[in-house]
XYZ file of C-alpha atoms in Angstrom:
695
model
C -87.600 8.276 71.583
C -87.558 5.943 69.188
C -84.252 5.576 67.382
C -83.610 4.660 63.646
C -80.990 2.771 62.145
C -79.972 3.175 58.530
C -76.871 2.108 56.479
C -74.041 4.795 56.128
C -73.677 4.554 52.517
C -77.142 5.728 52.078
C -76.412 9.243 52.925
C -73.121 11.468 53.317
C -74.421 14.487 55.262
C -72.597 17.272 57.590
C -73.325 17.235 61.286
C -75.015 20.698 60.756
C -77.216 19.072 58.593
C -77.953 16.296 60.963
C -78.895 18.848 63.925
C -81.713 20.451 61.180
C -83.084 16.842 60.320
C -83.258 15.600 64.121
C -85.006 18.827 65.108
C -87.788 18.113 62.046
C -88.292 14.582 62.968
C -90.154 15.331 66.168
C -92.639 17.285 64.471
C -93.558 14.667 61.857
C -96.162 12.187 62.228
C -95.341 8.416 62.762
C -92.911 7.335 59.754
C -94.506 5.763 57.097
C -94.186 1.739 57.127
C -91.961 0.445 54.162
C -93.748 -2.502 52.376
C -90.615 -5.207 53.193
C -89.520 -7.372 50.482
C -90.545 -10.900 50.831
C -88.729 -13.027 53.411
C -87.263 -9.968 54.874
C -88.131 -8.121 58.198
C -89.561 -4.512 57.859
C -87.640 -1.661 58.735
C -88.711 1.561 59.916
C -87.950 4.285 57.149
C -85.511 7.136 58.727
C -87.315 10.261 58.880
C -84.302 12.487 60.686
C -80.412 12.334 59.324
C -78.647 10.260 61.826
C -75.530 11.099 63.600
C -72.628 8.627 62.695
C -70.867 7.116 65.905
C -68.177 4.678 65.405
C -69.596 2.060 67.816
C -73.014 1.261 69.732
C -73.401 3.801 72.539
C -72.865 1.828 75.647
C -75.876 3.438 77.511
C -78.362 2.230 75.181
C -81.359 0.319 76.935
C -82.208 -3.076 76.288
C -85.142 -2.893 73.860
C -82.984 -0.029 72.328
C -79.910 -2.659 71.914
C -82.268 -5.610 70.975
C -83.579 -2.976 67.979
C -79.804 -2.327 67.304
C -79.151 -5.974 66.607
C -82.260 -6.240 64.134
C -81.925 -6.261 60.546
C -81.050 -3.183 58.369
C -82.914 -2.312 55.591
C -79.927 -1.219 52.620
C -81.039 1.045 50.050
C -81.034 -1.582 47.649
C -84.347 -2.955 49.446
C -81.867 -5.964 50.894
C -81.481 -6.597 54.791
C -78.373 -7.812 56.213
C -77.645 -8.238 59.783
C -74.349 -7.075 61.199
C -72.631 -10.683 61.384
C -72.864 -11.438 57.520
C -72.364 -7.776 56.543
C -69.068 -7.903 54.430
C -68.501 -3.967 54.085
C -67.524 -1.352 56.709
C -68.684 -2.078 60.183
C -72.210 -1.048 61.118
C -72.890 2.087 62.379
C -75.196 3.310 64.933
C -77.275 6.516 64.904
C -78.977 8.122 67.799
C -81.861 10.965 67.036
C -80.525 13.796 69.318
C -83.196 16.182 71.080
C -84.380 18.971 69.632
C -81.752 21.986 70.451
C -80.116 24.998 69.331
C -76.691 25.038 67.082
C -74.879 26.574 69.904
C -76.002 24.208 72.573
C -74.855 21.091 70.510
C -72.767 18.723 72.155
C -70.092 18.101 69.661
C -68.416 14.971 71.204
C -71.672 13.106 71.251
C -70.006 10.843 68.662
C -66.697 10.452 70.841
C -68.132 8.389 73.389
C -65.944 5.261 74.102
C -63.217 7.021 72.370
C -59.705 6.989 73.917
C -58.353 10.787 73.685
C -55.017 11.840 74.142
C -53.045 14.932 75.390
C -51.111 16.918 72.981
C -47.654 15.797 74.332
C -48.745 12.041 73.927
C -50.449 12.679 70.610
C -46.677 14.255 69.368
C -44.999 11.016 71.128
C -46.879 8.412 69.646
C -46.682 10.449 66.031
C -42.960 10.690 66.343
C -42.575 6.853 67.236
C -45.054 6.092 64.537
C -42.918 8.179 61.997
C -39.504 6.618 62.882
C -40.614 3.312 61.655
C -40.302 5.253 58.122
C -37.352 5.989 56.058
C -37.476 9.461 54.553
C -35.999 8.880 50.939
C -35.259 11.181 48.342
C -35.486 10.755 44.250
C -32.290 9.243 42.747
C -30.713 8.298 46.229
C -29.607 4.754 46.441
C -30.562 2.651 49.286
C -30.770 -1.070 50.348
C -33.615 -3.138 50.183
C -34.664 -6.573 51.077
C -36.775 -8.731 48.339
C -40.059 -9.545 50.078
C -42.092 -10.942 47.317
C -41.892 -11.968 43.619
C -44.350 -12.187 40.751
C -44.247 -13.262 37.478
C -42.373 -9.929 36.187
C -41.527 -8.015 39.068
C -39.629 -8.253 42.491
C -41.240 -6.736 45.423
C -38.722 -4.952 47.683
C -38.702 -2.987 51.045
C -36.890 -0.260 51.556
C -38.321 0.796 54.906
C -40.442 3.035 53.270
C -44.246 3.324 54.171
C -44.786 1.576 50.847
C -42.805 -1.260 49.081
C -41.751 -0.773 45.411
C -41.267 -2.968 42.310
C -38.424 -3.645 40.165
C -38.866 -5.452 36.449
C -37.225 -9.008 36.905
C -35.391 -7.749 33.528
C -32.845 -5.837 35.840
C -32.056 -9.285 37.635
C -30.436 -10.965 34.416
C -26.980 -10.981 36.193
C -28.958 -12.881 39.368
C -31.222 -15.557 37.490
C -31.653 -16.997 41.063
C -33.000 -14.089 42.652
C -35.026 -15.429 45.763
C -37.048 -13.286 48.875
C -34.564 -12.404 51.583
C -31.892 -11.198 49.382
C -30.522 -7.821 49.697
C -29.757 -5.755 46.705
C -29.029 -1.970 45.906
C -31.948 0.380 44.047
C -32.058 3.789 43.064
C -35.555 5.830 44.097
C -36.532 6.990 40.531
C -40.297 8.503 41.865
C -41.417 8.062 45.519
C -45.149 7.861 43.743
C -45.904 7.667 40.089
C -48.968 7.994 37.906
C -50.374 4.892 39.897
C -49.284 5.638 43.192
C -46.366 3.083 43.500
C -42.781 3.441 44.662
C -40.726 3.150 41.592
C -37.367 1.679 42.061
C -34.328 0.781 39.626
C -31.886 -1.687 40.431
C -30.229 -0.934 36.848
C -30.143 2.622 37.365
C -28.813 2.149 40.882
C -26.167 -0.267 39.148
C -24.891 2.217 36.714
C -24.675 5.028 39.208
C -22.709 2.919 41.547
C -20.204 1.393 38.950
C -19.758 4.766 37.742
C -18.798 6.384 40.484
C -16.542 3.519 41.269
C -15.080 3.739 37.846
C -14.395 7.987 38.433
C -12.578 6.920 42.074
C -10.337 4.375 40.249
C -9.703 6.755 37.781
C -8.527 9.189 40.361
C -6.919 6.478 42.238
C -5.239 4.629 39.133
C -6.292 1.529 40.642
C -6.676 -1.992 38.426
C -10.420 -2.596 37.563
C -11.778 -5.861 36.219
C -14.109 -6.361 33.333
C -15.445 -8.549 30.586
C -15.549 -7.869 27.113
C -19.121 -8.293 26.011
C -18.980 -7.477 22.072
C -16.835 -5.723 19.515
C -17.612 -2.041 18.065
C -15.700 0.433 15.538
C -12.405 0.882 16.601
C -12.240 -1.288 19.505
C -14.242 -3.600 21.941
C -17.258 -2.833 24.744
C -16.086 -3.752 28.140
C -18.512 -4.147 31.148
C -17.531 -2.676 34.230
C -19.505 -3.268 37.318
C -22.591 -2.959 35.244
C -21.467 -0.158 33.179
C -20.015 -0.304 29.344
C -16.928 1.311 28.848
C -14.937 1.545 25.635
C -11.663 -0.158 25.192
C -9.757 1.302 21.964
C -7.936 -1.154 19.769
C -4.622 0.521 20.187
C -4.944 -0.304 24.219
C -5.624 -3.947 23.695
C -1.849 -5.120 23.927
C 1.815 -3.496 23.271
C 1.534 -5.420 20.157
C -0.790 -4.616 17.225
C -4.208 -6.494 17.093
C -5.970 -7.264 13.955
C -8.431 -9.790 15.394
C -10.858 -8.338 17.693
C -13.050 -11.321 18.041
C -10.871 -13.114 19.810
C -11.188 -11.009 23.288
C -15.060 -11.078 23.338
C -16.468 -13.156 26.019
C -13.218 -12.632 28.123
C -12.672 -11.247 31.479
C -9.506 -9.193 32.023
C -7.983 -6.201 34.039
C -7.858 -2.659 32.734
C -6.737 0.560 33.921
C -9.061 3.674 33.584
C -7.359 6.220 31.226
C -10.143 8.750 30.565
C -13.767 9.729 31.955
C -16.019 12.086 30.732
C -18.297 13.029 33.605
C -21.194 14.915 30.925
C -22.286 12.135 29.075
C -20.672 9.507 31.662
C -18.428 7.498 29.371
C -15.145 5.955 30.107
C -12.374 4.829 28.391
C -9.997 1.683 29.918
C -6.817 0.354 28.591
C -4.966 -3.006 29.008
C -2.228 -1.922 27.401
C -1.310 0.375 29.923
C -0.971 -2.100 32.341
C 1.465 -4.340 30.482
C 3.423 -1.097 30.084
C 3.582 -0.639 33.335
C 4.702 -4.324 33.973
C 7.300 -3.682 31.569
C 8.429 -0.509 33.123
C 9.003 -2.372 36.406
C 10.743 -5.287 34.949
C 13.006 -2.657 32.790
C 14.055 -0.481 35.602
C 14.804 -3.957 37.565
C 16.748 -5.401 34.670
C 18.480 -1.828 33.642
C 19.556 -1.683 37.404
C 21.608 -4.788 36.941
C 23.069 -4.121 33.395
C 26.853 -3.706 32.731
C 28.761 -3.190 29.759
C 29.939 -6.393 28.172
C 27.552 -8.266 30.062
C 26.468 -11.355 27.671
C 22.455 -11.961 27.703
C 20.370 -14.315 26.108
C 17.232 -12.529 24.225
C 14.528 -13.112 21.874
C 14.704 -11.162 18.583
C 11.422 -9.299 18.572
C 11.148 -7.201 15.536
C 13.616 -6.671 12.618
C 13.555 -2.915 11.123
C 15.552 -1.891 8.437
C 18.073 -0.403 10.433
C 18.660 -3.226 12.826
C 16.639 -5.629 15.079
C 14.890 -5.181 18.525
C 15.913 -7.888 21.228
C 13.619 -8.972 23.953
C 15.879 -9.503 27.128
C 13.444 -10.473 29.231
C 11.193 -7.624 29.730
C 12.980 -4.735 28.291
C 14.124 -4.460 24.748
C 17.435 -3.572 23.578
C 18.699 -2.114 19.965
C 21.047 -4.418 18.050
C 22.147 -2.124 14.779
C 22.703 -3.276 11.405
C 26.760 -2.582 11.935
C 26.979 -4.808 14.834
C 25.325 -7.917 13.784
C 28.306 -9.393 11.848
C 31.862 -8.284 10.870
C 30.874 -8.775 7.497
C 28.778 -6.471 5.473
C 25.312 -7.080 6.086
C 22.710 -5.453 3.534
C 19.570 -6.187 5.401
C 19.209 -7.463 8.454
C 17.007 -10.284 7.687
C 19.891 -11.996 5.642
C 21.223 -13.022 9.180
C 18.037 -12.746 11.537
C 14.398 -13.281 11.889
C 11.496 -13.249 14.590
C 11.228 -15.580 17.376
C 15.014 -16.381 17.142
C 16.946 -16.725 20.449
C 20.561 -15.662 20.554
C 23.118 -14.291 22.938
C 24.000 -10.598 22.658
C 26.492 -8.687 24.488
C 25.728 -5.047 26.268
C 27.599 -2.622 24.207
C 26.106 0.765 26.320
C 22.861 1.770 28.035
C 21.275 4.996 29.364
C 19.669 5.103 32.585
C 17.487 8.100 31.863
C 16.513 7.283 28.254
C 16.316 3.597 28.845
C 17.979 2.685 26.205
C 20.278 -0.578 25.737
C 23.023 -0.870 22.963
C 23.532 -4.712 22.005
C 26.158 -6.629 19.878
C 26.312 -9.786 18.497
C 29.676 -9.534 16.173
C 31.470 -8.730 19.530
C 31.240 -12.247 20.911
C 33.385 -13.500 18.065
C 37.225 -12.027 17.439
C 37.790 -9.435 14.718
C 38.506 -11.042 11.236
C 41.930 -8.548 10.882
C 43.048 -10.112 14.078
C 43.208 -13.931 12.348
C 44.188 -12.667 8.786
C 44.949 -15.674 6.748
C 49.247 -15.685 6.589
C 48.832 -15.788 2.649
C 47.110 -12.095 2.370
C 50.372 -10.229 2.088
C 51.340 -7.314 -0.263
C 51.599 -8.692 -4.109
C 49.453 -11.500 -3.486
C 46.682 -12.418 -5.767
C 43.357 -12.538 -4.349
C 39.584 -12.704 -4.896
C 36.563 -11.058 -3.553
C 32.961 -9.834 -3.685
C 31.677 -6.681 -4.762
C 29.820 -5.721 -1.632
C 29.819 -1.573 -2.000
C 30.354 0.846 -4.933
C 31.212 4.569 -4.485
C 31.983 7.043 -6.671
C 35.792 6.648 -6.151
C 36.073 2.914 -6.236
C 34.694 -0.466 -5.121
C 35.115 -2.623 -1.850
C 35.972 -6.144 -2.339
C 35.268 -8.480 0.654
C 38.319 -11.286 1.051
C 36.581 -12.647 3.850
C 33.638 -11.661 6.273
C 35.026 -8.318 8.246
C 37.729 -8.148 5.767
C 37.688 -5.742 2.632
C 40.012 -3.920 0.330
C 39.288 -0.767 -1.535
C 39.533 -1.106 -5.372
C 40.174 2.630 -6.529
C 39.276 3.900 -9.923
C 42.590 4.476 -10.704
C 43.375 0.908 -10.413
C 40.554 -0.305 -12.419
C 42.238 -0.017 -16.061
C 45.572 1.015 -17.461
C 43.801 3.893 -19.334
C 43.897 7.539 -18.476
C 40.561 8.033 -19.248
C 37.946 8.178 -16.493
C 36.462 5.335 -15.229
C 32.663 5.032 -13.494
C 33.211 2.685 -10.946
C 29.027 2.366 -10.584
C 29.494 1.229 -14.308
C 32.204 -1.040 -14.111
C 31.171 -3.115 -11.246
C 28.151 -4.544 -10.050
C 26.970 -5.679 -6.122
C 27.790 -9.523 -5.912
C 30.346 -9.597 -8.712
C 33.370 -11.709 -8.025
C 37.026 -9.910 -9.188
C 40.302 -11.114 -8.994
C 42.930 -8.229 -7.618
C 46.509 -7.665 -6.338
C 47.045 -6.617 -2.928
C 48.871 -3.267 -3.386
C 48.998 -2.268 0.376
C 48.292 -3.568 3.487
C 48.094 -1.705 7.121
C 46.986 -4.565 9.881
C 46.437 -1.701 12.345
C 44.538 0.687 10.823
C 42.515 -2.397 8.995
C 42.933 -1.169 5.505
C 43.999 -2.534 1.929
C 44.175 -1.142 -1.345
C 43.750 -3.591 -4.230
C 44.204 -3.044 -8.190
C 42.589 -5.033 -10.844
C 44.627 -3.871 -13.778
C 48.355 -4.579 -12.328
C 47.331 -8.248 -12.883
C 48.347 -7.355 -16.581
C 51.528 -5.840 -17.622
C 51.433 -1.929 -18.473
C 50.848 -1.389 -22.093
C 52.290 2.163 -22.121
C 55.805 0.708 -21.697
C 55.855 -0.382 -25.211
C 53.127 2.154 -26.593
C 55.540 3.514 -29.230
C 55.985 -0.071 -31.012
C 52.306 -1.011 -31.096
C 50.836 2.421 -32.049
C 53.273 4.934 -33.511
C 52.395 8.323 -34.597
C 50.492 8.703 -37.837
C 49.466 5.059 -37.917
C 46.091 4.309 -38.304
C 43.991 2.334 -36.477
C 39.927 1.126 -35.537
C 38.674 1.668 -31.992
C 35.418 1.951 -30.073
C 33.828 5.445 -28.766
C 33.623 4.921 -25.051
C 32.521 8.543 -24.143
C 31.657 11.743 -25.762
C 31.980 14.777 -24.170
C 31.331 18.726 -25.583
C 34.938 19.084 -26.772
C 35.621 15.900 -27.937
C 35.291 11.655 -28.307
C 37.173 9.616 -26.452
C 38.171 6.149 -28.121
C 39.706 2.662 -26.746
C 42.137 1.227 -29.028
C 42.652 -1.526 -27.051
C 41.815 -2.705 -23.220
C 44.144 0.268 -21.459
C 45.279 1.858 -24.547
C 42.867 4.641 -25.540
C 43.088 8.561 -26.416
C 40.952 11.721 -27.384
C 39.617 13.029 -30.704
C 39.187 16.989 -30.548
C 35.814 17.861 -32.004
C 37.644 20.051 -34.523
C 39.418 16.855 -35.979
C 36.242 14.992 -37.029
C 35.729 16.668 -40.585
C 37.905 19.080 -42.801
C 34.833 20.545 -43.973
C 31.894 20.475 -41.759
C 31.662 22.053 -38.308
C 29.692 20.542 -35.716
C 28.336 21.828 -32.225
C 28.655 18.355 -30.726
C 30.661 15.540 -31.191
C 27.161 13.531 -31.053
C 26.192 15.037 -34.315
C 28.781 13.151 -35.980
C 29.275 9.905 -33.691
C 27.531 7.990 -31.027
C 28.851 5.838 -28.118
C 29.678 2.003 -29.084
C 30.648 2.993 -32.684
C 33.277 1.987 -34.402
C 35.748 4.533 -36.026
C 39.098 4.852 -37.654
C 41.755 7.066 -36.545
C 44.825 8.253 -36.786
C 47.516 8.958 -33.995
C 48.301 12.523 -33.784
C 50.730 12.545 -30.661
C 52.090 10.627 -27.758
C 52.039 11.836 -24.250
C 53.748 8.711 -22.604
C 54.070 10.403 -19.106
C 50.586 11.392 -18.717
C 49.211 8.084 -20.532
C 47.690 10.452 -23.376
C 47.207 9.654 -27.049
C 46.049 12.605 -29.335
C 43.923 10.951 -32.070
C 42.249 12.474 -35.069
C 39.407 11.456 -37.873
C 39.880 13.972 -40.490
C 43.685 13.337 -41.124
C 42.341 10.347 -42.462
C 42.286 12.367 -45.829
C 44.389 14.989 -47.209
C 43.444 18.528 -46.532
C 40.729 19.805 -49.033
C 41.374 23.533 -48.181
C 44.024 24.031 -50.814
C 42.159 22.929 -53.679
C 39.171 25.392 -52.179
C 41.543 28.389 -51.999
C 41.381 28.085 -55.900
C 37.584 26.762 -56.341
C 36.055 29.574 -53.738
C 38.506 32.940 -54.524
C 37.186 36.206 -52.662
C 34.761 38.000 -55.221
C 33.385 34.910 -56.927
C 29.831 33.734 -56.846
C 28.301 30.338 -55.837
C 24.983 28.842 -55.327
C 24.468 28.111 -51.596
C 21.649 26.676 -49.334
C 20.842 28.406 -46.160
C 20.716 25.335 -43.673
C 20.398 27.213 -40.394
C 19.682 30.840 -39.391
C 19.518 32.812 -36.064
C 19.592 36.699 -35.310
C 23.553 36.803 -36.149
C 23.886 35.016 -39.174
C 22.928 32.077 -41.310
C 24.821 29.208 -42.186
C 25.300 28.320 -45.955
C 25.884 25.209 -47.669
C 28.167 25.194 -50.609
C 29.232 22.708 -53.200
C 31.588 20.147 -52.032
C 29.604 19.788 -48.838
C 31.787 23.236 -47.345
C 29.897 25.171 -45.148
C 29.771 29.266 -45.269
C 28.931 31.672 -42.882
C 26.987 35.244 -43.983
C 26.436 37.754 -41.155
C 22.825 39.002 -40.907
C 23.929 42.517 -42.793
C 24.567 40.474 -45.740
C 21.395 38.623 -45.771
C 19.210 41.419 -47.211
C 17.640 40.945 -50.410
C 17.410 43.659 -53.203
C 13.583 44.101 -52.813
C 14.324 45.035 -49.008
C 13.517 41.461 -47.684
C 15.970 39.023 -45.652
C 16.765 35.642 -46.872
C 15.358 32.792 -44.876
C 16.341 29.263 -44.002
C 16.243 26.567 -46.684
C 16.126 29.350 -49.164
C 18.977 28.622 -52.569
C 20.396 31.941 -53.609
C 23.617 33.051 -55.428
C 26.352 34.182 -52.574
C 29.654 35.904 -53.037
C 32.603 34.721 -51.267
C 33.881 37.811 -49.316
C 36.371 36.063 -47.282
C 38.560 32.822 -47.331
C 40.568 32.018 -44.446
C 42.531 28.680 -44.803
C 44.361 28.658 -41.515
C 41.081 28.841 -39.505
C 39.230 26.862 -41.956
C 36.363 29.615 -42.248
C 34.511 31.088 -45.261
C 32.273 34.097 -45.035
C 29.782 34.994 -47.862
C 27.138 37.671 -48.742
C 24.126 37.682 -50.766
C 23.769 41.512 -50.721
C 26.924 42.047 -52.297
C 25.668 39.948 -55.744
C 22.866 42.474 -56.314
C 24.636 45.339 -54.918
C 27.581 44.535 -57.648
C 25.311 44.183 -60.604
C 23.624 47.992 -59.654
C 27.480 49.303 -59.665
C 28.014 47.713 -62.667
C 25.276 49.396 -64.346
C 26.275 53.003 -62.805
C 29.568 52.334 -64.085
C 28.588 51.510 -67.544
C 26.009 54.852 -67.508
C 29.028 57.302 -66.282
C 31.511 55.676 -68.938
C 29.003 56.300 -71.911
C 28.247 60.011 -70.569
C 32.063 60.531 -70.238
C 32.829 59.519 -73.604
C 29.573 61.523 -75.157
C 31.055 64.789 -73.117
C 34.836 63.892 -74.738
C 33.391 63.733 -78.230
C 31.315 66.996 -77.705
C 34.477 68.944 -76.642
C 36.339 67.636 -79.519
C 33.893 69.073 -82.039
C 33.514 72.505 -80.191
C 37.490 72.831 -80.479
C 37.040 71.995 -84.459
C 34.542 74.731 -84.966
C 36.420 77.207 -82.877
C 39.479 76.782 -85.382
C 37.849 77.220 -88.833
C 35.761 80.236 -87.609
C 37.317 83.646 -86.983
C 34.176 85.583 -86.591
C 31.232 84.495 -84.730
C 27.711 85.253 -86.434
C 24.501 85.666 -84.562
C 23.647 81.932 -86.375
C 26.972 80.605 -84.741
C 26.581 82.088 -81.647
C 23.172 80.130 -81.503
C 24.654 76.744 -82.221
C 27.474 77.279 -80.025
C 24.857 78.157 -77.078
C 23.164 74.382 -77.690
C 26.378 72.582 -77.686
C 27.578 74.600 -74.516
C 24.040 73.457 -72.797
C 24.342 69.847 -74.290
C 28.269 69.469 -72.746
C 26.916 70.734 -69.126
C 24.105 68.063 -69.227
C 26.529 65.458 -70.042
C 28.529 66.718 -67.594
C 25.220 66.713 -64.706
C 24.622 63.027 -65.950
C 28.247 61.671 -65.246
C 28.397 63.293 -62.184
C 25.265 61.880 -61.173
C 26.222 58.225 -62.221
C 29.722 58.662 -59.973
């Protein structure tokens, strides 16, 4: 039977179709010869669907083998030989004898093919599968660089295919080469292009985060590089992961210039992590504080009270200074800086200054150390100059002022108190804060000296003689003088006549005729005022002064000018709900109660009105006058009523006399007389009624 050979690319059929085609081919005539193209050998057209085999059958005859080696016509009309065919190997097909489907030999295409038993096949599958790794997405694996392109690195992780990693992820490895081992993460086992997707960047980030979490839990120190500055701090690269370094955690000292740290590699401690967003906070300050704490424990363990140490002024505050003792700080309080009075530590100390200090006290638990500087020198009271004794005249500078006096510094660490009672011989109270000024120098007398208690009392007034010893000679009673108003109180005015000598003018002794609610209405502090000496209290060092006594008492004359019942013009100067003050002539003031301020029309007298007032009370001893406006118009009405009453009374008396005269002349009354008498009687009754109403 003639065998046909065709290219496998010209047809794709199943074995069932092949069987049918082979059966049909034997009933057909000799296949038509295809006209071969020029310079190509003719090839017979297949009339039956061939059965493909992987290689030529071994039992072909010489003629069949020769035909199999002939050129084969391709579907496009071209011919080629096995030796020149560049695509899949040549396939051989054999026309099968006509047979039924059930009798078809399905193994006809497996000739010269080795077959394995099931157990052998399973064994070889296992061996073959063992050459590959089982990987999972997001898994971290070690791989080797097996190739490099312009954009990617080819990584072999032992999988059935190699993966690609962009060279952008090797910026920290500019010299990457074939054979280098790296760690990568499996992003996708097969992306949309069928490639294995790997990432070195994600692997580094995942490994770095795991390391940071471990370091956070163990408290180990990590090393990182500060890459850039951000708001509130710096960005630190720790094993390829960006972490945040707050500005407050850079150093134990405040840092204002962050740029100086960019690019530096430093040690850090992970102080905070956020698993959700994979964010970490690191601190360099924590490491410094840890070192300081260790040094502090060592130093405090070696401290003893009274021990002298060398230190450096670290920080000066209002209350003292912190001294660095070489890893541990101690406090030098302001009162322990100098035996003298120090207003502010900067007067003696400055930052960076080196000095020796003595340990006064320390607390192991609280880690506090109290230091002293003045204790390195003897106390000044122990070396007080011999000339400083009671009664000696000394000079000092005002270093402190209190309500009760001022402290004068005689020498650093030695102070004396000038009490307010020792400032002046005057008995008037002295305000120390007004008399003294800080920094002023004053001369004083040492009154008392107690070296054991380290106290000294001073006096300024004892620099001069006591003027009160001869007060009667210079300021006799009733003598007149001019003084200066030093102080004003609600009850009087204090006047200084000379240094150490003064007295008070009571408010009632300011004026004879005017009453003042407050002395400030009459005089001001600093004004000059003439006074008369009223009395002297030498024992209590007091003078009673008067101002109105410079003139005669005008009330002797006022008693005749303003008798009770007299009416005078007056102006209302002040008014309240109780009454009003009325200004009379000669500047005299009177008072009118509210009930005496009613007008004739029912209204009330108002302020600044000028009206007639009647004197209803005059008290010469208390210098008091009371007046009334109501009495003025009430008196006029009373006078009018009295005049009407007197007139009615006179008419009544006249009528009575006329009746008596008539009765005496007429013995018997007539009807006309009776009528006349009745009219007279009615007139008399009317007069009596009018008189009664007038009263």
